Coordinates of C-alpha atoms in Angstrom, one line a residue:
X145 CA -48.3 45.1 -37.6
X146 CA -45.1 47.1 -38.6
X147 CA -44.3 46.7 -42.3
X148 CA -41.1 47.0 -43.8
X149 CA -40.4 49.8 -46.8
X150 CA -39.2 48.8 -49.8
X151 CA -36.3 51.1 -49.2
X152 CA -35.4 49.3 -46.4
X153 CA -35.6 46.1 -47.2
X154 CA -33.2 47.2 -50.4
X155 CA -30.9 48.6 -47.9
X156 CA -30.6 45.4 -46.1
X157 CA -29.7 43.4 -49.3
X158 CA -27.3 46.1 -50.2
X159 CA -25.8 45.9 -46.6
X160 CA -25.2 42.5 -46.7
X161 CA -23.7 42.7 -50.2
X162 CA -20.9 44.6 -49.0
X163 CA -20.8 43.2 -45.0
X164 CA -20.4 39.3 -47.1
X165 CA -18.0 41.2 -49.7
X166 CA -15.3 42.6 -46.6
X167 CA -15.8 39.2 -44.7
X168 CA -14.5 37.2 -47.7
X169 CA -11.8 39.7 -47.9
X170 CA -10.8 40.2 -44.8
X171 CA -10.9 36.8 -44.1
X172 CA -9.0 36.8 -40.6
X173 CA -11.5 39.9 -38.9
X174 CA -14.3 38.9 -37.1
X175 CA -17.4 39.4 -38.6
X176 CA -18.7 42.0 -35.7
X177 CA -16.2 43.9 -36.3
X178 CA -15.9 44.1 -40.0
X179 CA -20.1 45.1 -39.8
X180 CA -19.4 47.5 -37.3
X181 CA -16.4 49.2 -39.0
X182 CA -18.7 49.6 -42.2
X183 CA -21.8 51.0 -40.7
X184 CA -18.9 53.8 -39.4
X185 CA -17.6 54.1 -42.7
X186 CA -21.2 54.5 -43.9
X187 CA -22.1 57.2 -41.4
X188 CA -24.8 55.0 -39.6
X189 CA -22.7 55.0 -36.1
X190 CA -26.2 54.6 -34.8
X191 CA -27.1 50.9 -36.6
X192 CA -23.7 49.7 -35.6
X193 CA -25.2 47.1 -33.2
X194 CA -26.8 43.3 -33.3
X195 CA -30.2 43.9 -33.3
X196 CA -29.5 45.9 -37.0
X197 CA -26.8 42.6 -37.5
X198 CA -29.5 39.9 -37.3
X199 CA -32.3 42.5 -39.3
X200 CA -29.5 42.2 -42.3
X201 CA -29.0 38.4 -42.1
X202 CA -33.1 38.0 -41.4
X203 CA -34.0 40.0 -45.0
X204 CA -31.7 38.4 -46.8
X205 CA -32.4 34.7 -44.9
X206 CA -36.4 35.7 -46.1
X207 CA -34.9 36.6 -50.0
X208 CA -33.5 33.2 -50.0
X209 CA -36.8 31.5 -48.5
X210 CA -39.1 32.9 -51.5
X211 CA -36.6 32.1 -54.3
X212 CA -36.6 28.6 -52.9
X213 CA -40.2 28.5 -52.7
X214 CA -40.6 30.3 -56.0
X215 CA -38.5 27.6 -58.0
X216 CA -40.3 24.9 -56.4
X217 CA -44.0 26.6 -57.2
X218 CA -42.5 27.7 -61.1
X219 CA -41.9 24.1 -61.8
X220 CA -45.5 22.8 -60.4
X221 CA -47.9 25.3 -61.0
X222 CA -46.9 28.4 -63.3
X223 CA -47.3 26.8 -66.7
X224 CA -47.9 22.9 -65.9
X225 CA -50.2 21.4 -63.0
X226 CA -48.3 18.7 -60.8
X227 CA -49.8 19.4 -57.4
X228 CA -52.9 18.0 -57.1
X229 CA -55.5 20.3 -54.7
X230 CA -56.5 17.9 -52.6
X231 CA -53.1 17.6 -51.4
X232 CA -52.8 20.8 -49.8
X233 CA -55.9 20.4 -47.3
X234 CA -54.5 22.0 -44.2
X235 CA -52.8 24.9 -45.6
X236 CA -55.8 27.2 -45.8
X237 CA -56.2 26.9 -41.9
X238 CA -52.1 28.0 -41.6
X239 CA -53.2 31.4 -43.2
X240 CA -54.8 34.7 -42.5
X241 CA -56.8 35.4 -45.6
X242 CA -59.3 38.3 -46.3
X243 CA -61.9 38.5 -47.2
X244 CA -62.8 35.0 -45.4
X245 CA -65.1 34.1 -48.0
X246 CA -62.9 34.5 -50.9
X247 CA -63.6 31.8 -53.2
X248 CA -59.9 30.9 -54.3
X249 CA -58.2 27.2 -54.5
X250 CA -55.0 26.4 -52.3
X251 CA -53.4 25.9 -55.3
X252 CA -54.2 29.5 -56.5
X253 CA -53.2 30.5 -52.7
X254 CA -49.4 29.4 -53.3
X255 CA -49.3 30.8 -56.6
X256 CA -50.4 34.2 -55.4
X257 CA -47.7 34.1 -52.9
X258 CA -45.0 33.6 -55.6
X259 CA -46.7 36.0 -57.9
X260 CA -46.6 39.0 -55.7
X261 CA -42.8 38.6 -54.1
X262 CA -41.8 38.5 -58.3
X263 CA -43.9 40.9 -59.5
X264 CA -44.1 43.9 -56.9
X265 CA -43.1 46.8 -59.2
X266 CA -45.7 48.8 -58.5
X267 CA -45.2 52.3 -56.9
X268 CA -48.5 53.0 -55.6
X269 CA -49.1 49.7 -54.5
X270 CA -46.8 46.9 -52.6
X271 CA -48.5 43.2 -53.1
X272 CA -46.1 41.7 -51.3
X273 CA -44.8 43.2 -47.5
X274 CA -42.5 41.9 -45.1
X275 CA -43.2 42.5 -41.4
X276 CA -40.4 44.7 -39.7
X277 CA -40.4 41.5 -37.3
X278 CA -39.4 39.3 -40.0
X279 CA -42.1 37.1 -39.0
X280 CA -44.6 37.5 -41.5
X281 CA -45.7 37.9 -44.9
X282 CA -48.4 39.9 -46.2
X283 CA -49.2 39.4 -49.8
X284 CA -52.2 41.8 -50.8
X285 CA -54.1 42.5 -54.8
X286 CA -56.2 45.0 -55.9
X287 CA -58.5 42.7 -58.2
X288 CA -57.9 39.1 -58.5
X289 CA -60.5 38.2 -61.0
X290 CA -58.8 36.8 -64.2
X291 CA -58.8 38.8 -67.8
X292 CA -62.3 37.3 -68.7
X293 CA -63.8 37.9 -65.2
X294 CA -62.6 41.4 -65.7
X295 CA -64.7 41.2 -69.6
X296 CA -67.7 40.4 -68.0
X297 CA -68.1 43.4 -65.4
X298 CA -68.8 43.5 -62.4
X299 CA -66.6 44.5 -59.1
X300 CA -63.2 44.5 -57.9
X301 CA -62.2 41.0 -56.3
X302 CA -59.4 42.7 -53.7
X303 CA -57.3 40.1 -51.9
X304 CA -55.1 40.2 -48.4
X305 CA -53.3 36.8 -47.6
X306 CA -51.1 36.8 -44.2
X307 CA -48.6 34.3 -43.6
X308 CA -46.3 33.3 -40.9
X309 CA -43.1 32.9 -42.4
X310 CA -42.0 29.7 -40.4
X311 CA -44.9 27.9 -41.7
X312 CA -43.8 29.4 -45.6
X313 CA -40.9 27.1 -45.1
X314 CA -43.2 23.9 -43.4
X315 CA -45.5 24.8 -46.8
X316 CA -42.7 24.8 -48.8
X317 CA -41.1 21.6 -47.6
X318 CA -44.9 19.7 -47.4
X319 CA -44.9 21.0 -51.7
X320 CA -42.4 19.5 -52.3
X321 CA -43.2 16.1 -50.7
X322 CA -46.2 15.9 -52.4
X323 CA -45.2 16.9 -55.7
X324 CA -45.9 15.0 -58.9
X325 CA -43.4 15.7 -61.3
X326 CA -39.6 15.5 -60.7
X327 CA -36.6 17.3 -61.8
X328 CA -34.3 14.8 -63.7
X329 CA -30.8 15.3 -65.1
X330 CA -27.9 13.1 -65.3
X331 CA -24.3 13.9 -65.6
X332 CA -22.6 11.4 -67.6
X333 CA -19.0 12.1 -66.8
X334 CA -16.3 9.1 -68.2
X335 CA -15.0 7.2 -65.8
X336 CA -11.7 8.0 -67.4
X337 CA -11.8 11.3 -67.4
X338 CA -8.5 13.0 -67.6
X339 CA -8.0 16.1 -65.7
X340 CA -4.7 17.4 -66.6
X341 CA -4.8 16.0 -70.2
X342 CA -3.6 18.6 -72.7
X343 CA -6.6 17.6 -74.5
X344 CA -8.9 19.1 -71.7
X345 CA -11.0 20.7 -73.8
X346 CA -11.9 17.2 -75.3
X347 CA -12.5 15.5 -72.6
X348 CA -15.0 17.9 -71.5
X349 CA -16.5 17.9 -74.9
X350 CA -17.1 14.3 -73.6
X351 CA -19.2 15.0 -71.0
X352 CA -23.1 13.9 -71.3
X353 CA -26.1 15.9 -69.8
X354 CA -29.2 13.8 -70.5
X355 CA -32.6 16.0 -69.2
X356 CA -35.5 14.8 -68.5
X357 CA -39.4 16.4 -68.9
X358 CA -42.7 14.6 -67.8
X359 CA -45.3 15.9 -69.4
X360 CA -47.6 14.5 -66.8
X361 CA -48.3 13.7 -63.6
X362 CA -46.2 10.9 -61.7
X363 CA -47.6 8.3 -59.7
X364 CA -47.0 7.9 -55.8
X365 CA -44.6 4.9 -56.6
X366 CA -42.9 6.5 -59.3
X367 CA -41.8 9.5 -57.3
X368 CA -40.6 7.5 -54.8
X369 CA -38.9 5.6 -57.0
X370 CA -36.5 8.6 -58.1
X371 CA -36.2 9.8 -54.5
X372 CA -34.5 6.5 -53.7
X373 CA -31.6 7.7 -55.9
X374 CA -28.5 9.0 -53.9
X375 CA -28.7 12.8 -54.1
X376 CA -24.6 12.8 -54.2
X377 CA -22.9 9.6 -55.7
X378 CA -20.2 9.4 -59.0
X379 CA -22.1 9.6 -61.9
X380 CA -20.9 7.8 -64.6
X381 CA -21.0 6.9 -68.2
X382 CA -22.8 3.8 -67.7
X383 CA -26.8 3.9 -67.8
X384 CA -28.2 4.1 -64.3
X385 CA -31.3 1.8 -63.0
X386 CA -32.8 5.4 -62.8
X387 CA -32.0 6.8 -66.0
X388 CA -33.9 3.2 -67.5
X389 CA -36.2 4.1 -65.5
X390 CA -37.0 7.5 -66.6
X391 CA -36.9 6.4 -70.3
X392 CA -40.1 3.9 -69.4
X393 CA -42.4 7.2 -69.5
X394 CA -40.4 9.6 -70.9
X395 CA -38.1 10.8 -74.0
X396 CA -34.5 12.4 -73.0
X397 CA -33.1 15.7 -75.0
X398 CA -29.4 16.3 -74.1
X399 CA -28.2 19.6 -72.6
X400 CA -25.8 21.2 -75.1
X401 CA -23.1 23.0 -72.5
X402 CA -22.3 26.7 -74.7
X403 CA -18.6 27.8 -75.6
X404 CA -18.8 30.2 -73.1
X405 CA -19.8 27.2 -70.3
X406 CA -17.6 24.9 -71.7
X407 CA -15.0 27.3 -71.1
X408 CA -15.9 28.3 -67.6
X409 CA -15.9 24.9 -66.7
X410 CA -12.7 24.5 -68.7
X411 CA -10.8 27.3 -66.7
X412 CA -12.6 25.7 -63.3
X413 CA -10.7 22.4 -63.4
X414 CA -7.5 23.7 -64.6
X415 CA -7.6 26.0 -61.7
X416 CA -8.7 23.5 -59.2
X417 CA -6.3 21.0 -60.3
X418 CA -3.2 23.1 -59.6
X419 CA -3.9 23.1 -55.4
X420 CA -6.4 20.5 -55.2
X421 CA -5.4 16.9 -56.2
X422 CA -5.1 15.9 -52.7
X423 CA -9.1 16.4 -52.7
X424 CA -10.0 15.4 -56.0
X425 CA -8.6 11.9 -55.2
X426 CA -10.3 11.7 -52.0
X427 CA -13.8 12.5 -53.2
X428 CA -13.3 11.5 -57.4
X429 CA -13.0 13.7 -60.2
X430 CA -16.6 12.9 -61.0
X431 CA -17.8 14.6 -57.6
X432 CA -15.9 17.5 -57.9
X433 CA -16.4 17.7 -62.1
X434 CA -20.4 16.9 -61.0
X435 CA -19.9 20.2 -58.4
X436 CA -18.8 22.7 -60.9
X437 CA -21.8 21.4 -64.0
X438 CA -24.1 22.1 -61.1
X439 CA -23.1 26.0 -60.2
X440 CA -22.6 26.4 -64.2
X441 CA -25.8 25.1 -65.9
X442 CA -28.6 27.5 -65.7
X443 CA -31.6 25.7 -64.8
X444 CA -33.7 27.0 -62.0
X445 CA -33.6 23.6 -59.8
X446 CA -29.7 23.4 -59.5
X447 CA -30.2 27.1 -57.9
X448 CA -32.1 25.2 -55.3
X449 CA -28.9 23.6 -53.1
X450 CA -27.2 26.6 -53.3
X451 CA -30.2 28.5 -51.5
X452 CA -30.2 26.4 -49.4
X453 CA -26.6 26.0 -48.6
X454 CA -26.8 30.0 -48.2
X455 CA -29.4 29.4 -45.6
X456 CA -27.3 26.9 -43.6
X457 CA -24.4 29.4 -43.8
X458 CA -26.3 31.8 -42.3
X459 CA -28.1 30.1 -40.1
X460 CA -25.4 28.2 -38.6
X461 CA -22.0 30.7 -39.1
X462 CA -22.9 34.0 -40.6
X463 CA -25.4 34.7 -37.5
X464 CA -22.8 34.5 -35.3
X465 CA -20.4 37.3 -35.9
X466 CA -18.0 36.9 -33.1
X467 CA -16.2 34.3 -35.6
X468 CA -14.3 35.5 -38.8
X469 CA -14.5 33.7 -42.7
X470 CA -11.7 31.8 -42.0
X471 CA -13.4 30.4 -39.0
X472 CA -16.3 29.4 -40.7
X473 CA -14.1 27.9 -43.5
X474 CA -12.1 25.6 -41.0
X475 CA -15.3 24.3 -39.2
X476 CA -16.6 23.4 -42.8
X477 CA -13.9 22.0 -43.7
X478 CA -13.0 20.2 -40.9
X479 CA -16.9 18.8 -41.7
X480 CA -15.5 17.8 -44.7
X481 CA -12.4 16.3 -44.2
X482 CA -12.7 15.0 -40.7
X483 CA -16.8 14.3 -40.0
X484 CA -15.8 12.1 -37.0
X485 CA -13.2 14.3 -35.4
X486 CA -14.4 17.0 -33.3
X487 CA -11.6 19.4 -32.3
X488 CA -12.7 21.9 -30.6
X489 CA -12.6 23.4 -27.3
X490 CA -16.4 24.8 -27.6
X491 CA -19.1 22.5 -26.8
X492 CA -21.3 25.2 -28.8
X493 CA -19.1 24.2 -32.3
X494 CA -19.0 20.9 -31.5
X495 CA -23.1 21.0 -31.1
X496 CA -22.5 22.9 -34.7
X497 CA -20.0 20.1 -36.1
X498 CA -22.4 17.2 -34.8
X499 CA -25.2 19.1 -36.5
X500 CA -23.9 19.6 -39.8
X501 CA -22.6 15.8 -39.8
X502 CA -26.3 15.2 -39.3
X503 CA -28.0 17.3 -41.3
X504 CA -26.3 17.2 -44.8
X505 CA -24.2 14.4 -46.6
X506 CA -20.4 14.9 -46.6
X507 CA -20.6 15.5 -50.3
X508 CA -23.3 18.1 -50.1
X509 CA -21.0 20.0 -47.4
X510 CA -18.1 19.3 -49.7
X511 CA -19.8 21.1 -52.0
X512 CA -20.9 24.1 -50.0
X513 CA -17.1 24.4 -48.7
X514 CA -16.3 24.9 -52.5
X515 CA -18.6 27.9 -52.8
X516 CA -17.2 29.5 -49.4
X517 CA -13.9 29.0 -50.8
X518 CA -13.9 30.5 -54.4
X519 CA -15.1 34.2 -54.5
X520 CA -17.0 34.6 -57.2
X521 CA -19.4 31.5 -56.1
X522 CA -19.5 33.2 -52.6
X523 CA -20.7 36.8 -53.3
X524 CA -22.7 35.7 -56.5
X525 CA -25.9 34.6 -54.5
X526 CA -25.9 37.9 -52.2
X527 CA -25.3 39.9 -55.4
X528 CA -28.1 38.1 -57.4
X529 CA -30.5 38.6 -54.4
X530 CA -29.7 42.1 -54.5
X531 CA -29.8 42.9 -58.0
X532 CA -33.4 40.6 -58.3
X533 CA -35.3 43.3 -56.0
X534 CA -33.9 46.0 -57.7
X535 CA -34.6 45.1 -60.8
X536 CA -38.4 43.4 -60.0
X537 CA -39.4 45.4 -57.6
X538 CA -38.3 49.0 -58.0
X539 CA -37.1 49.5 -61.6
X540 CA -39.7 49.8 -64.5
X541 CA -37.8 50.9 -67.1
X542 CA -37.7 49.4 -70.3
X543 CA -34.3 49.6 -71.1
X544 CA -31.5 49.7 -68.1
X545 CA -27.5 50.4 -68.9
X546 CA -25.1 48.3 -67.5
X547 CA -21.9 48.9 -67.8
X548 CA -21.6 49.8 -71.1
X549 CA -24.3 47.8 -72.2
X550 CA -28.2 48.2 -72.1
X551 CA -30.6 45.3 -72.0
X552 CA -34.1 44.9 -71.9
X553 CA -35.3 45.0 -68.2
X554 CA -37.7 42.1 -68.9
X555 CA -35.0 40.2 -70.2
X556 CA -32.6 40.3 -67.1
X557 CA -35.7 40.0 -64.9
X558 CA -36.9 37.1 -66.0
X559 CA -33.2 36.0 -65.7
X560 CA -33.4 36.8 -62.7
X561 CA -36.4 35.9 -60.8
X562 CA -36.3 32.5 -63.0
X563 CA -32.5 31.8 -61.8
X564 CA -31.2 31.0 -65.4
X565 CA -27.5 32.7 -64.6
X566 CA -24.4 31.1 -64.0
X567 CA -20.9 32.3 -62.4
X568 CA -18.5 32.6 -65.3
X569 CA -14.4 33.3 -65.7
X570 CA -13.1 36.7 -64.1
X571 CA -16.4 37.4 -61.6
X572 CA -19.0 37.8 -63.9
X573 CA -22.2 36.1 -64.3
X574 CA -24.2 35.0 -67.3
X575 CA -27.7 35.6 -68.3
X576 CA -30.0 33.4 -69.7
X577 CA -34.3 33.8 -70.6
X578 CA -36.6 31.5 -71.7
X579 CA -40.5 29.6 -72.3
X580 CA -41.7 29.4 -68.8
X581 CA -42.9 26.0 -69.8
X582 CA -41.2 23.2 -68.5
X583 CA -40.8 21.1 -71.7
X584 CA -38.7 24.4 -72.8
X585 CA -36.3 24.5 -69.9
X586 CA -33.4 24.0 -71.8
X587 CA -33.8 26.1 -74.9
X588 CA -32.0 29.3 -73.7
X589 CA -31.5 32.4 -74.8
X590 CA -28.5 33.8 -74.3
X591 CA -28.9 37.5 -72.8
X592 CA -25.7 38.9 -71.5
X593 CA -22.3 38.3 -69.3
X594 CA -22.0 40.8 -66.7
X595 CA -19.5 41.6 -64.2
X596 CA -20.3 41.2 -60.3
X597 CA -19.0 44.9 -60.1
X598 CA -21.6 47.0 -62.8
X599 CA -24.2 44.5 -61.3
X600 CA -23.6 45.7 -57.8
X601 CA -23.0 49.5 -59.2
X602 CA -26.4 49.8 -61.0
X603 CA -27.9 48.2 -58.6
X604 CA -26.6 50.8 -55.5
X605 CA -26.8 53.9 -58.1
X606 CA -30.4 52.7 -59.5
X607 CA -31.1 52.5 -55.2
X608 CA -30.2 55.8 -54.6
X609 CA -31.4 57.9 -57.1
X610 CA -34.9 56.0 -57.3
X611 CA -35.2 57.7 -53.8
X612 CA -33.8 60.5 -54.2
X613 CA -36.2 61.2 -57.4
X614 CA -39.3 60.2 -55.5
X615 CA -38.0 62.5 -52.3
X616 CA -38.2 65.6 -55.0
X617 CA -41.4 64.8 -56.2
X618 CA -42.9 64.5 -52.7

């Protein structure tokens, strides 16, 4: 089986970085032809062709996958236990694992996976590989024994785990079914909320943010319980039959929203509400307020739509490059603002219309024609993505520059491969680190606010001259 390099696979995130970067420019040109006109520009002639096209879309589609599933696996298993092993009796049979007698649970399995696509700095040895296919995974250790295995002698434990990556995403959707703990905020937004009050800043100061920690498992009927509620419906003021609920079993803190996020989401409405009434009184302030407190609140779940929005994007629109940004755009929109009308003269996008009607609410699409729509929310994810391998997985120095700042590598990677950032004012993105431990979610650190551009330019320079450096000593 073909493996990918590292190299390469940092070379597709930085290609589609800059492909997604001139396709929300150049809004009107195709997306074939913009990819084509870079690889020219880029003196790769030779790549300019589809089969390199969908290789792009595929590593960064497989970047997306992992963060998902690495969330999801963060919240359950890295410092708490709500996934019970008896749950997961048919995943061992899915996978490809050697030595065949290795005496490891499934639940150690799935962490193992997470571990090694976040932790895969080393240069002599890759623990996690993606097949030049994009069909599989292959996740490999030297010694899995644990620190007081190690104490008491003995061998090396190595490990190789193979996995098909469709199934990763039938794993990662059966986890999450069968999880026992839930992620529970509220946003309690006034019902009189005034949007173009010159007392803005008040009103937002209004807003509530109620969160929510378990400290133990959940019941079958409780979890159910929360996944009756609505995933998009106003959220008000007024306590919920939910939010009683979740006080039955558990204590609330409040989220306290920083300056610098009160501000961002301060700037956000009064920018929306110059071009947008029209949509704001279709959907309610609520929605739309509810839409920018989940792209600005850095907590690693809310991350989780937007992955997956990313997916859909590609999946659906990206993939196909004969259409341009605007294109994509419209047929969102038209999702949006016209579900049952299907005007076009392609059955193929009215297949894609019908399918997007039926695969996500109107709010959720709502939402994901938001992020297509304002730039920094549209090239934050790809730049992220990018940024998160370079920093995890090739740099190990302790202290980086960025810009004209330095920060402590662990610091942003942490950030990073824990998704506590936001999109701020003026395309930059703020850092956050903190406990791994759920109860700690909330108590953030604040690490830095960055601009898109020195993340993207560290990123590319720290690409090239790790090569280049390793090319010398070779």
């Amino acid at each position: 089986m073909s493996m990918m390099s590292k190299r390469e696979i940092a070379m597709c995130l930085h290609d589609y970085v800059n492909i997604q970067y001139r396709v929300v420019n150049y809004s009107d040109i195709t997306i074939e032809t913009i990819f084509k006109d870079y690889m020219e520009q880029t003196g790769r002639p030779e790549l300019a062709n589809e089969e390199y096209f969908k290789k792009i879309v595929g590593v960064y589609r497989v970047q997306l996958a992992l963060k998902n599933y690495s969330i999801t696996e963060d919240f359950l298993l890295n410092r708490d236990n709500y996934l019970s092993e008896n749950k997961l009796d048919d995943f061992i049979k899915k996978c490809s694992i050697e030595p065949s007698n290795a005496n490891l649970s499934k639940k150690r399995i799935v962490q193992l996976i997470r571990n090694a696509f976040n932790h895969n700095d080393n240069d002599d040895f890759d623990k996690f590989r993606l097949s030049d296919d994009l069909e599989y995974i292959e996740i490999n250790f030297k010694d899995i024994r644990s620190p007081k295995e190690k104490s008491n002698g003995g061998l090396e434990q190595p490990l190789k785990i193979t996995v098909d990556l469709k199934y990763l995403d039938k794993l990662h959707q059966e986890i999450c079914k069968k999880a026992e703990n839930v992620n529970y905020m509220r946003f309690s937004i006034p019902r009189d909320f005034k949007f173009k009050s010159k007392g803005l800043r008040d009103e937002i100061d209004r807003i509530k943010i109620p969160f929510y920690n378990f400290r133990r498992k959940l019941s079958e009927e409780q979890i159910n319980k929360f996944n009756e509620m609505p995933a998009y419906t106003p959220l008000g003021i007024e306590k919920s039959e939910y939010e009683e609920y979740a006080k039955g079993f558990s204590d609330s803190r409040m989220y306290e929203m920083t300056a610098l996020q009160k501000e961002t989401l301060y700037q956000n409405i009064r920018s929306f509400t110059k071009y947008n009434m029209n949509m704001i009184h279709k959907y309610g302030k609520r929605n739309i307020i509810t839409y920018f407190l989940t792209r600005l609140l850095p907590i690693p779940a809310l991350k989780q739509e937007i992955l997956e929005n990313q997916r859909l994007y590609n999946d659906v629109f990206f993939s196909r490059y004969n259409l341009s940004y605007n294109d994509i755009i419209s047929r969102i929109g038209n999702v949006v603002l016209n579900p049952d009308c299907n005007l076009y003269s392609s059955e193929h996008d009215t297949q894609i219309h019908k399918a997007m009607v039926d695969k996500i609410p109107t709010l959720r699409a709502l939402y994901m024609y938001l992020d297509l729509n304002i730039q920094g929310s549209s090239i934050a994810m790809p730049i992220t993505m990018y940024v998160d391998y370079v920093i995890s997985t090739l740099c190990t120095d302790e202290y980086i520059t960025i810009g004209s700042e330095t920060y402590k590598r662990e610091e942003l990677r942490n950030s990073l491969v824990h998704s506590r950032w936001h999109t701020t004012i003026g395309d930059k993105i703020a850092f956050y680190d903190a406990d791994p431990k759920n109860e700690k979610a909330i108590d953030l650190d604040f690490i830095g606010e960055i601009s898109i551009n020195d993340l993207y330019t560290w990123a590319t320079e720290y690409t090239v001259n790790y090569y280049n450096d390793r090319s010398k000593v070779r």
